Each structure stands twice: as structure tokens, then as C-alpha cells.
């Protein structure tokens, strides 16, 4: 089964992870609409099995170019790889060495630069332990909505553990418990996102993000971005340092989910720069 998976245009919603991932060697090719890319890099980490949280799967990414820093541990960054000129695939492999999820991504796709694909991958693993995974993954020639593709890759890589995130260090003057003016501006952004009003959204985000909202695909992505927004939140103060402010927030929709919101003051008005969310169970 194959379905389209759109990437959020606002990188502000991405989970912030700064550690670089180690790339192991990979050898293979990925052909998209007649264009062939050489696959050279492979990465692996672990994920909770989507059907049984007590089980652990191995998640593998194979690419033609090195991953951006932190992308191995950041699902949102992975959705943006094709826009960075990177081609490749991901697979999530369970203990029975079966693929239960996977994606294909490449700027060579014509209609959609990334979509999910499950069921046709062939897996031949020589090693799959807590510390390493090695073998070959391939997909025979296939097509989806006139997109044609196939791949094969052999790799041998360590399974990496997501690094512990550094605690947020607040700088400057403490904000009141309700977050003051920066929190009010953030709520304006949230209201604009819920409404889907592009003009209103552009008024509430920092100028560095406005360009993303002008992308032709941004309007198509809005339902996904809206669905990712916590519906109920609580601000727990923060700090302001010159024209920069940090808000500490909780999602009331999901237990133990906390966020950090960065705001910047432009022309006397606070604008959203980025959000990061973390669930303690992750």
C-alpha cells in the first residue's frame, strides 16, 4: 500500500536535535523516473514498534548524500530531505525482519517528493542486533501515480541511540507565569494556523519563515500542520533577552509532552521563530 506523506513547510515545528549521526557505508542505486542516483550512506537507530510499544524496531535510512545534522532522530527533518536535494529511502524493520513502514524521497519525483511505501521491499539481513544491522534491501521496479522507481542497497552500520537532549537554559529576564506579550503573540499564531488564513499566518511568523508559507504546496500541507498542533496548551513562563524570547509550554492533549517556543521581536511585534515538542516517553 502506498500513500502520500506531505512534509511540513515550517521547520519551526521540528523537534530540535543537534547531535550528528554516524554514516556507515552503503552501496547501491535508486532510480526515479529514469534518473539513477548512487546510494552511498546508511544510518540506523531504533523506534518503538507502532503496533506494540513494548517491542523495538530498527529504523534504517539509506541516501545518496550525507544526512543533515540531527535528521536521523528527527521525523520532521526526514520529511524535508528531498527539498535539500537528497534521494533515498527509509524502512522500519521489526524483530521478524519484516518491513512495517517505509518511505521514498527524491527531488527527481515529479508530483510528490516523498511518499510512504510498504509491502514490496525485499529484506535480506545478515545481521540485526542491538548494536548493528547489515544486509540488503531492495524494491523491484514499481510506479505510483506515474512516478516510476526502484532501488537496491547493501549496507553495514551501527545502530545508534538518540542522544539525550540538553535542558533548556533560559537567558535574560524571567517572563510572568502566563508568558506575557510573547505568549499572546504565540497564541495569535496558533489562532491563525487553526483558521488556515495564509495572510494571518504570515503576520505571525518571523520573516525567515514567511517564504515557506509562499511555497505553492504550503496550502496543501496546512491540514497536516494543523493536525500536529496541540489543541490545548499551558504556558509556564519563560524569559526575554533583548528581542528574543523563550516560552516553556505544556501540551494538555498528550500526557508528559512539553514544548519550547522561540519568539523574535520584529518592528515591535513578537513573531514565531520555532517550536519544539518532546514527550518524556520518547
PDB file of C-alpha atoms in Angstrom:
ATOM      1  CA  UNK A   1       0.000   0.000   0.000  1.00  0.00           C
ATOM      2  CA  UNK A   2       1.331   3.437  -0.892  1.00  0.00           C
ATOM      3  CA  UNK A   3       0.132   6.799   0.317  1.00  0.00           C
ATOM      4  CA  UNK A   4       1.364  10.336   0.018  1.00  0.00           C
ATOM      5  CA  UNK A   5       3.109  11.827   3.014  1.00  0.00           C
ATOM      6  CA  UNK A   6       3.485  15.587   2.954  1.00  0.00           C
ATOM      7  CA  UNK A   7       6.264  17.391   4.810  1.00  0.00           C
ATOM      8  CA  UNK A   8       5.509  20.405   6.997  1.00  0.00           C
ATOM      9  CA  UNK A   9       6.779  23.547   5.303  1.00  0.00           C
ATOM     10  CA  UNK A  10       7.533  25.258   8.606  1.00  0.00           C
ATOM     11  CA  UNK A  11      10.731  23.848  10.007  1.00  0.00           C
ATOM     12  CA  UNK A  12       9.654  25.628  13.184  1.00  0.00           C
ATOM     13  CA  UNK A  13       7.604  22.571  14.098  1.00  0.00           C
ATOM     14  CA  UNK A  14      10.568  20.238  14.028  1.00  0.00           C
ATOM     15  CA  UNK A  15      11.955  18.547  17.101  1.00  0.00           C
ATOM     16  CA  UNK A  16      15.332  20.103  17.828  1.00  0.00           C
ATOM     17  CA  UNK A  17      18.198  17.606  17.953  1.00  0.00           C
ATOM     18  CA  UNK A  18      21.781  18.757  17.471  1.00  0.00           C
ATOM     19  CA  UNK A  19      23.887  15.615  17.516  1.00  0.00           C
ATOM     20  CA  UNK A  20      25.261  14.436  14.191  1.00  0.00           C
ATOM     21  CA  UNK A  21      24.591  10.870  13.076  1.00  0.00           C
ATOM     22  CA  UNK A  22      27.300   8.446  12.014  1.00  0.00           C
ATOM     23  CA  UNK A  23      27.031   7.282   8.412  1.00  0.00           C
ATOM     24  CA  UNK A  24      28.043   3.743   7.597  1.00  0.00           C
ATOM     25  CA  UNK A  25      28.955   2.608   4.090  1.00  0.00           C
ATOM     26  CA  UNK A  26      26.226   1.726   1.631  1.00  0.00           C
ATOM     27  CA  UNK A  27      26.403   0.589  -1.962  1.00  0.00           C
ATOM     28  CA  UNK A  28      23.506   0.606  -4.389  1.00  0.00           C
ATOM     29  CA  UNK A  29      21.323   2.609  -6.721  1.00  0.00           C
ATOM     30  CA  UNK A  30      17.973   4.375  -6.607  1.00  0.00           C
ATOM     31  CA  UNK A  31      16.309   5.020  -9.969  1.00  0.00           C
ATOM     32  CA  UNK A  32      13.479   7.554 -10.164  1.00  0.00           C
ATOM     33  CA  UNK A  33      11.728   8.352 -13.444  1.00  0.00           C
ATOM     34  CA  UNK A  34      14.758   7.211 -15.423  1.00  0.00           C
ATOM     35  CA  UNK A  35      17.337   9.071 -13.316  1.00  0.00           C
ATOM     36  CA  UNK A  36      19.735   6.904 -11.308  1.00  0.00           C
ATOM     37  CA  UNK A  37      21.374   8.044  -8.058  1.00  0.00           C
ATOM     38  CA  UNK A  38      24.200   6.165  -6.359  1.00  0.00           C
ATOM     39  CA  UNK A  39      23.337   5.285  -2.746  1.00  0.00           C
ATOM     40  CA  UNK A  40      26.405   5.810  -0.541  1.00  0.00           C
ATOM     41  CA  UNK A  41      25.289   6.414   3.056  1.00  0.00           C
ATOM     42  CA  UNK A  42      23.335   4.360   5.564  1.00  0.00           C
ATOM     43  CA  UNK A  43      22.159   5.163   9.098  1.00  0.00           C
ATOM     44  CA  UNK A  44      20.270   3.175  11.712  1.00  0.00           C
ATOM     45  CA  UNK A  45      18.538   3.801  15.012  1.00  0.00           C
ATOM     46  CA  UNK A  46      15.694   2.231  16.982  1.00  0.00           C
ATOM     47  CA  UNK A  47      11.977   3.003  17.215  1.00  0.00           C
ATOM     48  CA  UNK A  48       9.103   1.632  19.226  1.00  0.00           C
ATOM     49  CA  UNK A  49       7.060  -0.837  17.210  1.00  0.00           C
ATOM     50  CA  UNK A  50       3.890   1.008  16.065  1.00  0.00           C
ATOM     51  CA  UNK A  51       1.692  -1.991  16.954  1.00  0.00           C
ATOM     52  CA  UNK A  52       3.326  -2.979  20.237  1.00  0.00           C
ATOM     53  CA  UNK A  53       5.154  -0.268  22.179  1.00  0.00           C
ATOM     54  CA  UNK A  54       6.941  -2.919  24.229  1.00  0.00           C
ATOM     55  CA  UNK A  55       8.798  -4.086  21.117  1.00  0.00           C
ATOM     56  CA  UNK A  56      11.653  -2.285  19.414  1.00  0.00           C
ATOM     57  CA  UNK A  57      12.213  -1.982  15.667  1.00  0.00           C
ATOM     58  CA  UNK A  58      15.307  -0.976  13.714  1.00  0.00           C
ATOM     59  CA  UNK A  59      14.921   2.130  11.553  1.00  0.00           C
ATOM     60  CA  UNK A  60      17.260   2.461   8.554  1.00  0.00           C
ATOM     61  CA  UNK A  61      17.833   5.410   6.202  1.00  0.00           C
ATOM     62  CA  UNK A  62      19.862   4.976   3.000  1.00  0.00           C
ATOM     63  CA  UNK A  63      20.755   8.058   0.941  1.00  0.00           C
ATOM     64  CA  UNK A  64      22.845   9.372  -1.929  1.00  0.00           C
ATOM     65  CA  UNK A  65      24.098  12.313   0.165  1.00  0.00           C
ATOM     66  CA  UNK A  66      25.045  12.701   3.803  1.00  0.00           C
ATOM     67  CA  UNK A  67      22.156  13.451   6.166  1.00  0.00           C
ATOM     68  CA  UNK A  68      21.864  16.927   7.702  1.00  0.00           C
ATOM     69  CA  UNK A  69      22.853  17.124  11.344  1.00  0.00           C
ATOM     70  CA  UNK A  70      20.242  15.576  13.613  1.00  0.00           C
ATOM     71  CA  UNK A  71      17.992  14.249  10.835  1.00  0.00           C
ATOM     72  CA  UNK A  72      18.333  10.594  11.838  1.00  0.00           C
ATOM     73  CA  UNK A  73      16.486  11.320  15.088  1.00  0.00           C
ATOM     74  CA  UNK A  74      14.042  13.901  13.720  1.00  0.00           C
ATOM     75  CA  UNK A  75      10.995  12.694  11.759  1.00  0.00           C
ATOM     76  CA  UNK A  76      10.139  16.206  10.616  1.00  0.00           C
ATOM     77  CA  UNK A  77      13.622  16.771   9.211  1.00  0.00           C
ATOM     78  CA  UNK A  78      13.330  13.462   7.351  1.00  0.00           C
ATOM     79  CA  UNK A  79      10.219  14.784   5.612  1.00  0.00           C
ATOM     80  CA  UNK A  80      12.319  17.640   4.247  1.00  0.00           C
ATOM     81  CA  UNK A  81      15.223  15.638   2.797  1.00  0.00           C
ATOM     82  CA  UNK A  82      14.125  15.765  -0.847  1.00  0.00           C
ATOM     83  CA  UNK A  83      13.882  19.554  -0.635  1.00  0.00           C
ATOM     84  CA  UNK A  84      17.559  19.517   0.339  1.00  0.00           C
ATOM     85  CA  UNK A  85      18.420  17.590  -2.828  1.00  0.00           C
ATOM     86  CA  UNK A  86      18.726  14.210  -1.099  1.00  0.00           C
ATOM     87  CA  UNK A  87      17.381  10.952  -2.551  1.00  0.00           C
ATOM     88  CA  UNK A  88      16.890   7.657  -0.757  1.00  0.00           C
ATOM     89  CA  UNK A  89      14.554   5.522   1.307  1.00  0.00           C
ATOM     90  CA  UNK A  90      13.685   4.589   4.881  1.00  0.00           C
ATOM     91  CA  UNK A  91      12.486   1.295   6.302  1.00  0.00           C
ATOM     92  CA  UNK A  92      11.370   0.268   9.770  1.00  0.00           C
ATOM     93  CA  UNK A  93      12.123  -3.408  10.397  1.00  0.00           C
ATOM     94  CA  UNK A  94      10.573  -5.460  13.185  1.00  0.00           C
ATOM     95  CA  UNK A  95      12.065  -8.404  15.090  1.00  0.00           C
ATOM     96  CA  UNK A  96      10.776 -10.814  12.411  1.00  0.00           C
ATOM     97  CA  UNK A  97      12.788  -8.857   9.820  1.00  0.00           C
ATOM     98  CA  UNK A  98       9.613  -7.613   8.174  1.00  0.00           C
ATOM     99  CA  UNK A  99       9.141  -4.029   6.983  1.00  0.00           C
ATOM    100  CA  UNK A 100       6.191  -2.372   8.730  1.00  0.00           C
ATOM    101  CA  UNK A 101       6.756   1.143   7.340  1.00  0.00           C
ATOM    102  CA  UNK A 102       8.907   2.892   4.780  1.00  0.00           C
ATOM    103  CA  UNK A 103       9.246   5.999   2.663  1.00  0.00           C
ATOM    104  CA  UNK A 104      10.782   7.006  -0.647  1.00  0.00           C
ATOM    105  CA  UNK A 105      12.087  10.525  -1.228  1.00  0.00           C
ATOM    106  CA  UNK A 106      13.828  12.306  -4.095  1.00  0.00           C
ATOM    107  CA  UNK A 107      13.707  15.641  -5.933  1.00  0.00           C
ATOM    108  CA  UNK A 108      13.508  13.509  -9.090  1.00  0.00           C
ATOM    109  CA  UNK A 109       9.885  12.611  -8.299  1.00  0.00           C
ATOM    110  CA  UNK A 110       7.592  14.806 -10.373  1.00  0.00           C
ATOM    111  CA  UNK A 111       4.370  15.099  -8.376  1.00  0.00           C
ATOM    112  CA  UNK A 112       5.345  14.348  -4.790  1.00  0.00           C
ATOM    113  CA  UNK A 113       8.855  14.423  -3.442  1.00  0.00           C
ATOM    114  CA  UNK A 114       8.119  11.956  -0.647  1.00  0.00           C
ATOM    115  CA  UNK A 115       5.565   9.238  -0.026  1.00  0.00           C
ATOM    116  CA  UNK A 116       5.218   6.098   2.051  1.00  0.00           C
ATOM    117  CA  UNK A 117       5.554   2.646   0.573  1.00  0.00           C
ATOM    118  CA  UNK A 118       5.084  -0.678   2.343  1.00  0.00           C
ATOM    119  CA  UNK A 119       4.817  -4.221   1.059  1.00  0.00           C
ATOM    120  CA  UNK A 120       7.208  -4.522  -1.866  1.00  0.00           C
ATOM    121  CA  UNK A 121      10.555  -4.099  -0.144  1.00  0.00           C
ATOM    122  CA  UNK A 122      12.716  -7.228  -0.088  1.00  0.00           C
ATOM    123  CA  UNK A 123      14.861  -7.605   3.018  1.00  0.00           C
ATOM    124  CA  UNK A 124      17.902  -9.886   3.304  1.00  0.00           C
ATOM    125  CA  UNK A 125      19.666  -9.128   6.583  1.00  0.00           C
ATOM    126  CA  UNK A 126      22.872 -10.847   7.642  1.00  0.00           C
ATOM    127  CA  UNK A 127      22.978  -9.055  10.992  1.00  0.00           C
ATOM    128  CA  UNK A 128      20.337  -7.347  13.130  1.00  0.00           C
ATOM    129  CA  UNK A 129      21.357  -6.850  16.736  1.00  0.00           C
ATOM    130  CA  UNK A 130      21.036  -4.076  19.305  1.00  0.00           C
ATOM    131  CA  UNK A 131      24.315  -2.630  18.087  1.00  0.00           C
ATOM    132  CA  UNK A 132      24.424  -3.198  14.316  1.00  0.00           C
ATOM    133  CA  UNK A 133      22.432  -4.029  11.210  1.00  0.00           C
ATOM    134  CA  UNK A 134      23.779  -5.294   7.877  1.00  0.00           C
ATOM    135  CA  UNK A 135      22.335  -6.717   4.702  1.00  0.00           C
ATOM    136  CA  UNK A 136      20.499  -5.778   1.524  1.00  0.00           C
ATOM    137  CA  UNK A 137      17.166  -4.055   0.996  1.00  0.00           C
ATOM    138  CA  UNK A 138      15.656  -3.703  -2.462  1.00  0.00           C
ATOM    139  CA  UNK A 139      12.471  -2.834  -4.278  1.00  0.00           C
ATOM    140  CA  UNK A 140      11.688  -4.049  -7.812  1.00  0.00           C
ATOM    141  CA  UNK A 141      10.531  -1.619 -10.470  1.00  0.00           C
ATOM    142  CA  UNK A 142       7.222  -0.086  -9.412  1.00  0.00           C
ATOM    143  CA  UNK A 143       5.127   3.011 -10.024  1.00  0.00           C
ATOM    144  CA  UNK A 144       2.714   5.235  -8.161  1.00  0.00           C
ATOM    145  CA  UNK A 145       0.675   7.994  -9.852  1.00  0.00           C
ATOM    146  CA  UNK A 146       3.047   7.941 -12.848  1.00  0.00           C
ATOM    147  CA  UNK A 147       6.121   8.069 -10.604  1.00  0.00           C
ATOM    148  CA  UNK A 148       8.465   5.202 -11.528  1.00  0.00           C
ATOM    149  CA  UNK A 149      11.132   3.917  -9.162  1.00  0.00           C
ATOM    150  CA  UNK A 150      13.244   1.022  -7.945  1.00  0.00           C
ATOM    151  CA  UNK A 151      16.213   0.611  -5.610  1.00  0.00           C
ATOM    152  CA  UNK A 152      18.720  -1.780  -4.110  1.00  0.00           C
ATOM    153  CA  UNK A 153      21.256  -1.122  -1.371  1.00  0.00           C
ATOM    154  CA  UNK A 154      23.715  -3.142   0.696  1.00  0.00           C
ATOM    155  CA  UNK A 155      24.928  -1.684   3.994  1.00  0.00           C
ATOM    156  CA  UNK A 156      26.621  -2.432   7.312  1.00  0.00           C
ATOM    157  CA  UNK A 157      26.071   0.160  10.037  1.00  0.00           C
ATOM    158  CA  UNK A 158      25.920   0.577  13.810  1.00  0.00           C
ATOM    159  CA  UNK A 159      22.530   1.092  15.409  1.00  0.00           C
ATOM    160  CA  UNK A 160      22.704   4.492  17.072  1.00  0.00           C
ATOM    161  CA  UNK A 161      20.920   5.679  20.182  1.00  0.00           C
ATOM    162  CA  UNK A 162      19.194   9.026  20.225  1.00  0.00           C
ATOM    163  CA  UNK A 163      21.319  11.372  22.350  1.00  0.00           C
ATOM    164  CA  UNK A 164      19.911  12.881  25.491  1.00  0.00           C
ATOM    165  CA  UNK A 165      18.587  16.360  24.856  1.00  0.00           C
ATOM    166  CA  UNK A 166      20.184  19.237  26.696  1.00  0.00           C
ATOM    167  CA  UNK A 167      17.903  21.049  29.131  1.00  0.00           C
ATOM    168  CA  UNK A 168      16.642  24.447  28.056  1.00  0.00           C
ATOM    169  CA  UNK A 169      18.765  27.232  29.529  1.00  0.00           C
ATOM    170  CA  UNK A 170      16.807  30.442  29.948  1.00  0.00           C
ATOM    171  CA  UNK A 171      18.664  33.697  29.415  1.00  0.00           C
ATOM    172  CA  UNK A 172      17.647  37.230  30.261  1.00  0.00           C
ATOM    173  CA  UNK A 173      14.706  38.441  32.313  1.00  0.00           C
ATOM    174  CA  UNK A 174      12.056  35.975  33.532  1.00  0.00           C
ATOM    175  CA  UNK A 175       8.618  36.338  31.955  1.00  0.00           C
ATOM    176  CA  UNK A 176       5.450  36.230  34.072  1.00  0.00           C
ATOM    177  CA  UNK A 177       3.836  32.825  34.574  1.00  0.00           C
ATOM    178  CA  UNK A 178       1.469  33.402  31.632  1.00  0.00           C
ATOM    179  CA  UNK A 179       4.333  34.296  29.275  1.00  0.00           C
ATOM    180  CA  UNK A 180       3.328  37.942  28.852  1.00  0.00           C
ATOM    181  CA  UNK A 181       3.331  39.554  25.406  1.00  0.00           C
ATOM    182  CA  UNK A 182       5.369  36.803  23.679  1.00  0.00           C
ATOM    183  CA  UNK A 183       2.767  34.238  24.774  1.00  0.00           C
ATOM    184  CA  UNK A 184      -0.070  36.406  23.472  1.00  0.00           C
ATOM    185  CA  UNK A 185       1.718  36.649  20.111  1.00  0.00           C
ATOM    186  CA  UNK A 186       2.231  32.884  20.040  1.00  0.00           C
ATOM    187  CA  UNK A 187      -1.485  32.377  20.670  1.00  0.00           C
ATOM    188  CA  UNK A 188      -2.179  34.693  17.714  1.00  0.00           C
ATOM    189  CA  UNK A 189      -0.027  32.411  15.580  1.00  0.00           C
ATOM    190  CA  UNK A 190      -1.896  29.355  16.846  1.00  0.00           C
ATOM    191  CA  UNK A 191      -5.232  31.023  16.082  1.00  0.00           C
ATOM    192  CA  UNK A 192      -4.067  31.910  12.570  1.00  0.00           C
ATOM    193  CA  UNK A 193      -2.925  28.326  11.982  1.00  0.00           C
ATOM    194  CA  UNK A 194      -6.267  26.945  13.138  1.00  0.00           C
ATOM    195  CA  UNK A 195      -8.103  29.292  10.779  1.00  0.00           C
ATOM    196  CA  UNK A 196      -5.910  28.401   7.800  1.00  0.00           C
ATOM    197  CA  UNK A 197      -5.771  32.098   6.864  1.00  0.00           C
ATOM    198  CA  UNK A 198      -2.457  32.423   4.996  1.00  0.00           C
ATOM    199  CA  UNK A 199      -2.347  36.202   5.317  1.00  0.00           C
ATOM    200  CA  UNK A 200      -2.867  35.951   9.075  1.00  0.00           C
ATOM    201  CA  UNK A 201      -0.229  33.234   9.392  1.00  0.00           C
ATOM    202  CA  UNK A 202       2.344  35.377   7.577  1.00  0.00           C
ATOM    203  CA  UNK A 203       1.718  38.211  10.018  1.00  0.00           C
ATOM    204  CA  UNK A 204       2.524  35.971  12.989  1.00  0.00           C
ATOM    205  CA  UNK A 205       5.754  34.247  11.880  1.00  0.00           C
ATOM    206  CA  UNK A 206       9.284  35.616  11.646  1.00  0.00           C
ATOM    207  CA  UNK A 207      10.327  36.935   8.246  1.00  0.00           C
ATOM    208  CA  UNK A 208      12.662  33.954   7.767  1.00  0.00           C
ATOM    209  CA  UNK A 209       9.572  31.682   7.740  1.00  0.00           C
ATOM    210  CA  UNK A 210       7.340  33.804   5.525  1.00  0.00           C
ATOM    211  CA  UNK A 211       8.991  32.427   2.379  1.00  0.00           C
ATOM    212  CA  UNK A 212       7.961  28.899   3.365  1.00  0.00           C
ATOM    213  CA  UNK A 213       4.321  29.975   3.528  1.00  0.00           C
ATOM    214  CA  UNK A 214       4.576  31.280  -0.038  1.00  0.00           C
ATOM    215  CA  UNK A 215       5.563  27.870  -1.394  1.00  0.00           C
ATOM    216  CA  UNK A 216       2.800  26.595  -3.759  1.00  0.00           C
ATOM    217  CA  UNK A 217       2.500  23.392  -1.731  1.00  0.00           C
ATOM    218  CA  UNK A 218       2.139  25.113   1.639  1.00  0.00           C
ATOM    219  CA  UNK A 219      -1.646  25.401   1.391  1.00  0.00           C
ATOM    220  CA  UNK A 220      -1.852  21.663   0.670  1.00  0.00           C
ATOM    221  CA  UNK A 221       0.268  20.979   3.744  1.00  0.00           C
ATOM    222  CA  UNK A 222      -1.852  23.066   6.095  1.00  0.00           C
ATOM    223  CA  UNK A 223      -4.163  20.240   7.222  1.00  0.00           C
ATOM    224  CA  UNK A 224      -1.134  18.196   8.292  1.00  0.00           C
ATOM    225  CA  UNK A 225       0.497  21.123  10.093  1.00  0.00           C
ATOM    226  CA  UNK A 226      -2.803  21.950  11.788  1.00  0.00           C
ATOM    227  CA  UNK A 227      -3.226  18.350  12.935  1.00  0.00           C
ATOM    228  CA  UNK A 228       0.202  18.472  14.576  1.00  0.00           C
ATOM    229  CA  UNK A 229      -0.701  21.479  16.714  1.00  0.00           C
ATOM    230  CA  UNK A 230      -1.690  20.751  20.322  1.00  0.00           C
ATOM    231  CA  UNK A 231      -5.262  21.935  20.765  1.00  0.00           C
ATOM    232  CA  UNK A 232      -4.848  22.848  24.423  1.00  0.00           C
ATOM    233  CA  UNK A 233      -1.653  24.254  25.907  1.00  0.00           C
ATOM    234  CA  UNK A 234      -0.435  25.814  29.106  1.00  0.00           C
ATOM    235  CA  UNK A 235       2.339  28.417  29.249  1.00  0.00           C
ATOM    236  CA  UNK A 236       4.705  28.038  32.201  1.00  0.00           C
ATOM    237  CA  UNK A 237       6.629  31.276  31.929  1.00  0.00           C
ATOM    238  CA  UNK A 238       9.936  31.716  30.144  1.00  0.00           C
ATOM    239  CA  UNK A 239      12.389  34.527  29.607  1.00  0.00           C
ATOM    240  CA  UNK A 240      13.094  37.507  27.373  1.00  0.00           C
ATOM    241  CA  UNK A 241      16.572  38.541  26.270  1.00  0.00           C
ATOM    242  CA  UNK A 242      16.506  41.669  24.143  1.00  0.00           C
ATOM    243  CA  UNK A 243      14.428  40.912  21.061  1.00  0.00           C
ATOM    244  CA  UNK A 244      14.379  37.176  21.703  1.00  0.00           C
ATOM    245  CA  UNK A 245      12.004  35.299  23.990  1.00  0.00           C
ATOM    246  CA  UNK A 246      11.668  31.672  25.059  1.00  0.00           C
ATOM    247  CA  UNK A 247       8.385  30.203  26.288  1.00  0.00           C
ATOM    248  CA  UNK A 248       8.099  26.987  28.270  1.00  0.00           C
ATOM    249  CA  UNK A 249       4.814  25.266  27.479  1.00  0.00           C
ATOM    250  CA  UNK A 250       2.897  22.052  28.127  1.00  0.00           C
ATOM    251  CA  UNK A 251       0.539  20.235  25.786  1.00  0.00           C
ATOM    252  CA  UNK A 252      -2.649  19.345  27.629  1.00  0.00           C
ATOM    253  CA  UNK A 253      -3.679  16.978  24.823  1.00  0.00           C
ATOM    254  CA  UNK A 254      -0.957  14.420  25.463  1.00  0.00           C
ATOM    255  CA  UNK A 255       0.480  13.426  28.820  1.00  0.00           C
ATOM    256  CA  UNK A 256       4.081  14.422  29.612  1.00  0.00           C
ATOM    257  CA  UNK A 257       4.509  16.460  26.424  1.00  0.00           C
ATOM    258  CA  UNK A 258       6.415  19.698  26.851  1.00  0.00           C
ATOM    259  CA  UNK A 259       7.435  22.355  24.385  1.00  0.00           C
ATOM    260  CA  UNK A 260       9.871  25.203  23.909  1.00  0.00           C
ATOM    261  CA  UNK A 261       8.737  28.137  21.780  1.00  0.00           C
ATOM    262  CA  UNK A 262      11.169  30.712  20.415  1.00  0.00           C
ATOM    263  CA  UNK A 263       9.837  34.155  19.540  1.00  0.00           C
ATOM    264  CA  UNK A 264      11.579  37.161  17.971  1.00  0.00           C
ATOM    265  CA  UNK A 265      10.528  40.798  18.094  1.00  0.00           C
ATOM    266  CA  UNK A 266      10.339  42.416  14.649  1.00  0.00           C
ATOM    267  CA  UNK A 267       9.134  46.001  14.250  1.00  0.00           C
ATOM    268  CA  UNK A 268       7.857  45.971  17.809  1.00  0.00           C
ATOM    269  CA  UNK A 269       5.818  42.772  17.345  1.00  0.00           C
ATOM    270  CA  UNK A 270       6.623  39.294  18.589  1.00  0.00           C
ATOM    271  CA  UNK A 271       6.759  36.622  15.849  1.00  0.00           C
ATOM    272  CA  UNK A 272       7.190  32.849  15.956  1.00  0.00           C
ATOM    273  CA  UNK A 273      10.640  31.512  15.064  1.00  0.00           C
ATOM    274  CA  UNK A 274      10.332  27.860  16.061  1.00  0.00           C
ATOM    275  CA  UNK A 275       8.603  25.307  18.270  1.00  0.00           C
ATOM    276  CA  UNK A 276       9.996  22.059  19.606  1.00  0.00           C
ATOM    277  CA  UNK A 277       7.966  19.402  21.432  1.00  0.00           C
ATOM    278  CA  UNK A 278       9.142  16.484  23.495  1.00  0.00           C
ATOM    279  CA  UNK A 279       7.220  13.630  25.112  1.00  0.00           C
ATOM    280  CA  UNK A 280       9.068  12.115  28.055  1.00  0.00           C
ATOM    281  CA  UNK A 281       8.137   8.636  26.834  1.00  0.00           C
ATOM    282  CA  UNK A 282      10.072   9.194  23.551  1.00  0.00           C
TER     283      UNK A 282
END
